[in-house]
mmCIF file of C-alpha atoms in Angstrom:
data_model
loop_
_atom_site.group_PDB
_atom_site.id
_atom_site.type_symbol
_atom_site.label_atom_id
_atom_site.label_comp_id
_atom_site.label_asym_id
_atom_site.label_seq_id
_atom_site.Cartn_x
_atom_site.Cartn_y
_atom_site.Cartn_z
ATOM 1 C CA ILE A 151 -11.987 -3.300 23.850
ATOM 2 C CA GLY A 152 -15.265 -3.524 25.727
ATOM 3 C CA ARG A 153 -15.567 -5.190 29.115
ATOM 4 C CA LYS A 154 -18.233 -5.639 31.796
ATOM 5 C CA GLY A 155 -21.381 -3.960 30.409
ATOM 6 C CA THR A 156 -19.767 -3.128 27.054
ATOM 7 C CA ILE A 157 -17.988 -6.420 26.395
ATOM 8 C CA ASP A 158 -19.770 -6.864 23.099
ATOM 9 C CA ASN A 159 -19.262 -3.307 21.966
ATOM 10 C CA PRO A 160 -15.635 -2.401 21.212
ATOM 11 C CA TYR A 161 -15.095 0.879 19.419
ATOM 12 C CA ILE A 162 -12.335 2.884 17.805
ATOM 13 C CA LEU A 163 -11.228 6.015 19.619
ATOM 14 C CA ARG A 164 -8.949 8.298 17.644
ATOM 15 C CA ALA A 165 -8.010 10.631 20.502
ATOM 16 C CA PRO A 166 -6.102 10.526 23.786
ATOM 17 C CA PHE A 167 -8.044 8.761 26.570
ATOM 18 C CA TRP A 168 -7.834 7.851 30.254
ATOM 19 C CA THR A 169 -9.862 5.666 32.591
ATOM 20 C CA VAL A 170 -10.717 5.342 36.274
ATOM 21 C CA ASP A 171 -11.138 1.576 36.029
ATOM 22 C CA THR A 172 -9.306 -1.245 34.313
ATOM 23 C CA LEU A 173 -9.303 -0.761 30.577
ATOM 24 C CA PHE A 174 -8.318 -3.184 27.843
ATOM 25 C CA TYR A 175 -7.159 -1.618 24.630
ATOM 26 C CA CYS A 176 -4.868 -2.196 21.720
ATOM 27 C CA VAL A 177 -2.774 0.154 19.633
ATOM 28 C CA PRO A 178 -2.444 -0.606 15.922
ATOM 29 C CA LYS A 179 0.852 -0.995 14.169
ATOM 30 C CA GLU A 180 1.960 1.970 12.091
ATOM 31 C CA ASN A 181 0.149 2.436 8.784
ATOM 32 C CA TYR A 182 -2.532 -0.079 9.746
ATOM 33 C CA ASP A 183 -6.101 0.719 8.708
ATOM 34 C CA LEU A 184 -8.421 0.306 11.717
ATOM 35 C CA ASP A 185 -11.527 0.558 9.548
ATOM 36 C CA ASN A 186 -10.970 -3.028 8.393
ATOM 37 C CA VAL A 187 -10.896 -4.173 12.015
ATOM 38 C CA GLU A 188 -14.183 -2.401 12.665
ATOM 39 C CA GLU A 189 -15.780 -3.991 9.585
ATOM 40 C CA PHE A 190 -14.527 -7.414 10.670
ATOM 41 C CA TYR A 191 -15.957 -6.859 14.146
ATOM 42 C CA LYS A 192 -19.335 -5.879 12.674
ATOM 43 C CA TYR A 193 -19.286 -9.081 10.591
ATOM 44 C CA VAL A 194 -18.476 -11.237 13.646
ATOM 45 C CA LYS A 195 -21.139 -9.463 15.718
ATOM 46 C CA ASN A 196 -23.749 -10.036 12.979
ATOM 47 C CA GLN A 197 -22.803 -13.721 12.831
ATOM 48 C CA LYS A 198 -23.104 -13.983 16.616
ATOM 49 C CA GLU A 199 -26.522 -12.292 16.582
ATOM 50 C CA PHE A 200 -27.638 -14.597 13.762
ATOM 51 C CA GLN A 201 -26.523 -17.652 15.744
ATOM 52 C CA MET A 202 -28.361 -16.383 18.838
ATOM 53 C CA ARG A 203 -31.563 -15.824 16.814
ATOM 54 C CA GLN A 204 -31.168 -19.283 15.302
ATOM 55 C CA LYS A 205 -30.686 -20.804 18.761
ATOM 56 C CA ASN A 206 -33.776 -19.000 20.060
ATOM 57 C CA GLU A 207 -35.811 -20.210 17.072
ATOM 58 C CA ILE A 208 -34.668 -23.794 17.628
ATOM 59 C CA GLU A 209 -35.566 -23.590 21.323
ATOM 60 C CA ALA A 210 -38.965 -22.098 20.431
ATOM 61 C CA SER A 211 -39.705 -24.856 17.905
ATOM 62 C CA ASN A 212 -38.664 -27.500 20.454
ATOM 63 C CA ARG A 213 -41.011 -25.968 23.055
ATOM 64 C CA LEU A 214 -43.850 -25.868 20.511
ATOM 65 C CA MET A 215 -43.180 -29.483 19.633
ATOM 66 C CA GLU A 216 -43.227 -30.509 23.308
ATOM 67 C CA GLN A 217 -46.518 -28.652 23.831
ATOM 68 C CA ALA A 218 -48.051 -30.268 20.749
ATOM 69 C CA ILE A 219 -46.964 -33.723 21.916
ATOM 70 C CA GLN A 220 -48.492 -33.141 25.362
ATOM 71 C CA LEU A 221 -51.812 -32.172 23.769
ATOM 72 C CA CYS A 222 -52.041 -35.408 21.797
ATOM 73 C CA ASP A 223 -52.963 -38.856 22.976
ATOM 74 C CA PHE A 224 -50.741 -41.350 21.169
ATOM 75 C CA ALA A 225 -51.453 -45.062 20.985
ATOM 76 C CA LEU A 226 -47.943 -46.481 21.163
ATOM 77 C CA ASP A 227 -47.062 -49.985 19.997
ATOM 78 C CA GLU A 228 -45.494 -51.712 23.017
ATOM 79 C CA ASP A 229 -43.157 -53.770 20.822
ATOM 80 C CA GLU A 230 -41.896 -50.608 19.114
ATOM 81 C CA VAL A 231 -41.339 -48.896 22.491
ATOM 82 C CA LEU A 232 -39.414 -51.956 23.703
ATOM 83 C CA LYS A 233 -37.257 -52.019 20.559
ATOM 84 C CA VAL A 234 -36.430 -48.301 20.809
ATOM 85 C CA ALA A 235 -35.805 -48.589 24.573
ATOM 86 C CA LEU A 236 -33.335 -51.423 23.948
ATOM 87 C CA ASP A 237 -31.558 -49.327 21.301
ATOM 88 C CA ILE A 238 -31.293 -46.443 23.770
ATOM 89 C CA TYR A 239 -30.011 -48.785 26.485
ATOM 90 C CA GLU A 240 -27.349 -50.120 24.104
ATOM 91 C CA GLU A 241 -26.263 -46.533 23.357
ATOM 92 C CA TYR A 242 -25.918 -45.868 27.096
ATOM 93 C CA GLU A 243 -24.054 -49.125 27.616
ATOM 94 C CA TYR A 244 -21.635 -48.233 24.826
ATOM 95 C CA ALA A 245 -21.064 -44.727 26.208
ATOM 96 C CA ALA A 246 -20.719 -46.066 29.750
ATOM 97 C CA HIS A 247 -18.194 -48.657 28.591
ATOM 98 C CA THR A 248 -15.872 -45.870 27.375
ATOM 99 C CA TYR A 249 -15.842 -44.549 30.966
ATOM 100 C CA GLY A 250 -15.592 -47.995 32.515
ATOM 101 C CA ILE A 251 -18.915 -47.668 34.352
ATOM 102 C CA SER A 252 -22.383 -49.195 34.129
ATOM 103 C CA ALA A 253 -25.167 -47.727 32.019
ATOM 104 C CA GLU A 254 -27.026 -46.798 35.218
ATOM 105 C CA GLU A 255 -23.970 -44.969 36.606
ATOM 106 C CA TYR A 256 -23.602 -43.210 33.262
ATOM 107 C CA ILE A 257 -27.206 -41.986 33.291
ATOM 108 C CA ASN A 258 -27.039 -40.904 36.932
ATOM 109 C CA THR A 259 -23.684 -39.142 36.473
ATOM 110 C CA PHE A 260 -23.873 -37.520 33.056
ATOM 111 C CA MET A 261 -27.586 -36.997 32.592
ATOM 112 C CA ASP A 262 -28.489 -35.850 36.088
ATOM 113 C CA VAL A 263 -31.179 -38.508 36.334
ATOM 114 C CA SER A 264 -31.552 -40.609 39.424
ATOM 115 C CA GLY A 265 -33.588 -43.736 39.128
ATOM 116 C CA ASP A 266 -33.901 -46.944 37.265
ATOM 117 C CA VAL A 267 -31.968 -47.097 34.006
ATOM 118 C CA TYR A 268 -34.667 -49.170 32.345
ATOM 119 C CA GLU A 269 -37.405 -46.706 33.294
ATOM 120 C CA GLU A 270 -35.297 -43.909 31.817
ATOM 121 C CA CYS A 271 -34.816 -45.861 28.582
ATOM 122 C CA PHE A 272 -38.548 -46.590 28.285
ATOM 123 C CA SER A 273 -39.429 -42.972 29.031
ATOM 124 C CA GLU A 274 -36.977 -41.742 26.393
ATOM 125 C CA ALA A 275 -38.266 -44.316 23.917
ATOM 126 C CA GLU A 276 -41.851 -43.158 24.379
ATOM 127 C CA GLU A 277 -40.840 -39.504 23.950
ATOM 128 C CA LYS A 278 -38.786 -40.321 20.862
ATOM 129 C CA ILE A 279 -41.637 -42.237 19.236
ATOM 130 C CA LYS A 280 -44.164 -39.504 20.091
ATOM 131 C CA TYR A 281 -41.799 -36.917 18.620
ATOM 132 C CA GLU A 282 -41.428 -38.881 15.383
ATOM 133 C CA LEU A 283 -45.191 -39.451 15.182
ATOM 134 C CA MET A 284 -45.787 -35.724 15.650
ATOM 135 C CA ILE A 285 -43.247 -34.863 12.925
ATOM 136 C CA GLY A 286 -44.994 -37.334 10.628
ATOM 137 C CA ALA A 287 -48.468 -35.997 11.461
ATOM 138 C CA ILE A 288 -47.486 -32.372 10.815
ATOM 139 C CA ALA A 289 -45.625 -33.325 7.629
ATOM 140 C CA TYR A 290 -48.665 -35.278 6.402
ATOM 141 C CA ASN A 291 -51.047 -32.480 7.340
ATOM 142 C CA LYS A 292 -48.943 -29.874 5.505
ATOM 143 C CA ASN A 293 -48.166 -32.116 2.505
ATOM 144 C CA ILE A 294 -44.444 -32.140 3.270
ATOM 145 C CA THR A 295 -42.748 -35.155 1.709
ATOM 146 C CA GLY A 296 -39.229 -36.478 1.863
ATOM 147 C CA GLY A 297 -38.734 -36.244 -1.850
ATOM 148 C CA GLY A 298 -38.912 -33.966 -4.832
ATOM 149 C CA ASP A 299 -37.005 -30.853 -5.767
ATOM 150 C CA ASP A 300 -37.056 -29.270 -2.295
ATOM 151 C CA PHE A 301 -35.489 -32.379 -0.776
ATOM 152 C CA ASN A 302 -32.829 -32.495 -3.512
ATOM 153 C CA ILE A 303 -32.009 -28.804 -2.978
ATOM 154 C CA TRP A 304 -31.733 -29.475 0.767
ATOM 155 C CA LEU A 305 -29.338 -32.377 0.065
ATOM 156 C CA GLU A 306 -27.229 -30.149 -2.198
ATOM 157 C CA LYS A 307 -26.997 -27.463 0.518
ATOM 158 C CA LYS A 308 -25.644 -30.143 2.843
ATOM 159 C CA ASN A 309 -23.196 -31.267 0.119
ATOM 160 C CA ILE A 310 -24.798 -34.699 -0.108
ATOM 161 C CA VAL A 311 -24.972 -36.409 -3.491
ATOM 162 C CA SER A 312 -28.094 -38.561 -3.441
ATOM 163 C CA ASP A 313 -26.840 -40.898 -6.192
ATOM 164 C CA GLY A 314 -24.039 -42.276 -4.030
ATOM 165 C CA VAL A 315 -26.050 -42.633 -0.820
ATOM 166 C CA SER A 316 -27.244 -45.991 0.502
ATOM 167 C CA GLU A 317 -30.987 -46.526 0.906
ATOM 168 C CA GLU A 318 -30.566 -46.591 4.698
ATOM 169 C CA ASP A 319 -28.713 -43.249 4.663
ATOM 170 C CA LEU A 320 -31.257 -41.780 2.251
ATOM 171 C CA GLN A 321 -34.061 -42.691 4.676
ATOM 172 C CA TYR A 322 -32.102 -41.046 7.482
ATOM 173 C CA TYR A 323 -31.711 -37.851 5.409
ATOM 174 C CA LYS A 324 -35.395 -37.851 4.481
ATOM 175 C CA LYS A 325 -36.268 -38.087 8.161
ATOM 176 C CA GLU A 326 -33.853 -35.238 8.988
ATOM 177 C CA TYR A 327 -35.297 -33.174 6.122
ATOM 178 C CA LEU A 328 -38.878 -33.665 7.330
ATOM 179 C CA GLU A 329 -37.862 -32.698 10.861
ATOM 180 C CA THR A 330 -36.123 -29.558 9.575
ATOM 181 C CA VAL A 331 -39.070 -28.470 7.419
ATOM 182 C CA VAL A 332 -41.610 -29.160 10.175
ATOM 183 C CA LYS A 333 -39.560 -27.191 12.688
ATOM 184 C CA GLU A 334 -39.295 -24.295 10.221
ATOM 185 C CA HIS A 335 -43.075 -24.471 9.868
ATOM 186 C CA LEU A 336 -43.473 -24.334 13.659
ATOM 187 C CA ILE A 337 -41.090 -21.379 13.884
ATOM 188 C CA ASN A 338 -43.094 -19.541 11.222
ATOM 189 C CA LEU A 339 -46.301 -20.221 13.174
ATOM 190 C CA ALA A 340 -44.682 -18.935 16.368
ATOM 191 C CA VAL A 341 -43.433 -15.779 14.618
ATOM 192 C CA LYS A 342 -46.915 -15.117 13.180
ATOM 193 C CA GLY A 343 -48.467 -15.824 16.565
ATOM 194 C CA ASP A 344 -50.762 -18.590 15.246
#
C-alpha cells in the first residue's frame, strides 16, 4: 500500500519483497483474486480524479465570476441591499444562537472576520446581489431560461418531480439551474481560453 510519495499508487507485487523503510502491505486470504482489488482501486482513483477536476472547475468558474463582477458597475437598490443584509443577519443570529453567542461573536469566531457585524452583512448582501445580477445578465445574454426541456431534464437528474413542487421551491430550482448552466458556460469559456 503506497505511502509518502506513493500514497495514491498502491500496486500488486506477486514476488517476495523487503524494504529499508516502513512499509504497509496486506496479504490476501487464500484463493482470493487480487485483480478485483486492483480494478476497484482504479475505479476509486478515477472517481477521486473526477472529483478533483470538478472541484478545480468549480473554483475556476467562481474566480471567473468574481472577476466579471469586479469589471461591472452595478447600480444596487438600497432597499434590496437592506432586505438581503437583514436576512443574512438573521441567519447569523440563528447560527449564533445555537452556540449561545452573539451574531458578532459568531462572525468573528467562525468566519475569521473582525469588524462590525452590520458592515459584514451589508458587504455580503451587496456581493450576493451582484452575483445574482451577473448570473441573470449572462443567462439573458446567452438565452438561458429557467424553463423548457433542459430545465425538466435537470430536475429529473436531481430526482425532483416538478408537478409536486411548490411555486416557491420551483423558483428556487430555476435559480439553481440558471446558476449551474451559467457556471458550466464559464467553465467552457475558461477551457477554450476565451
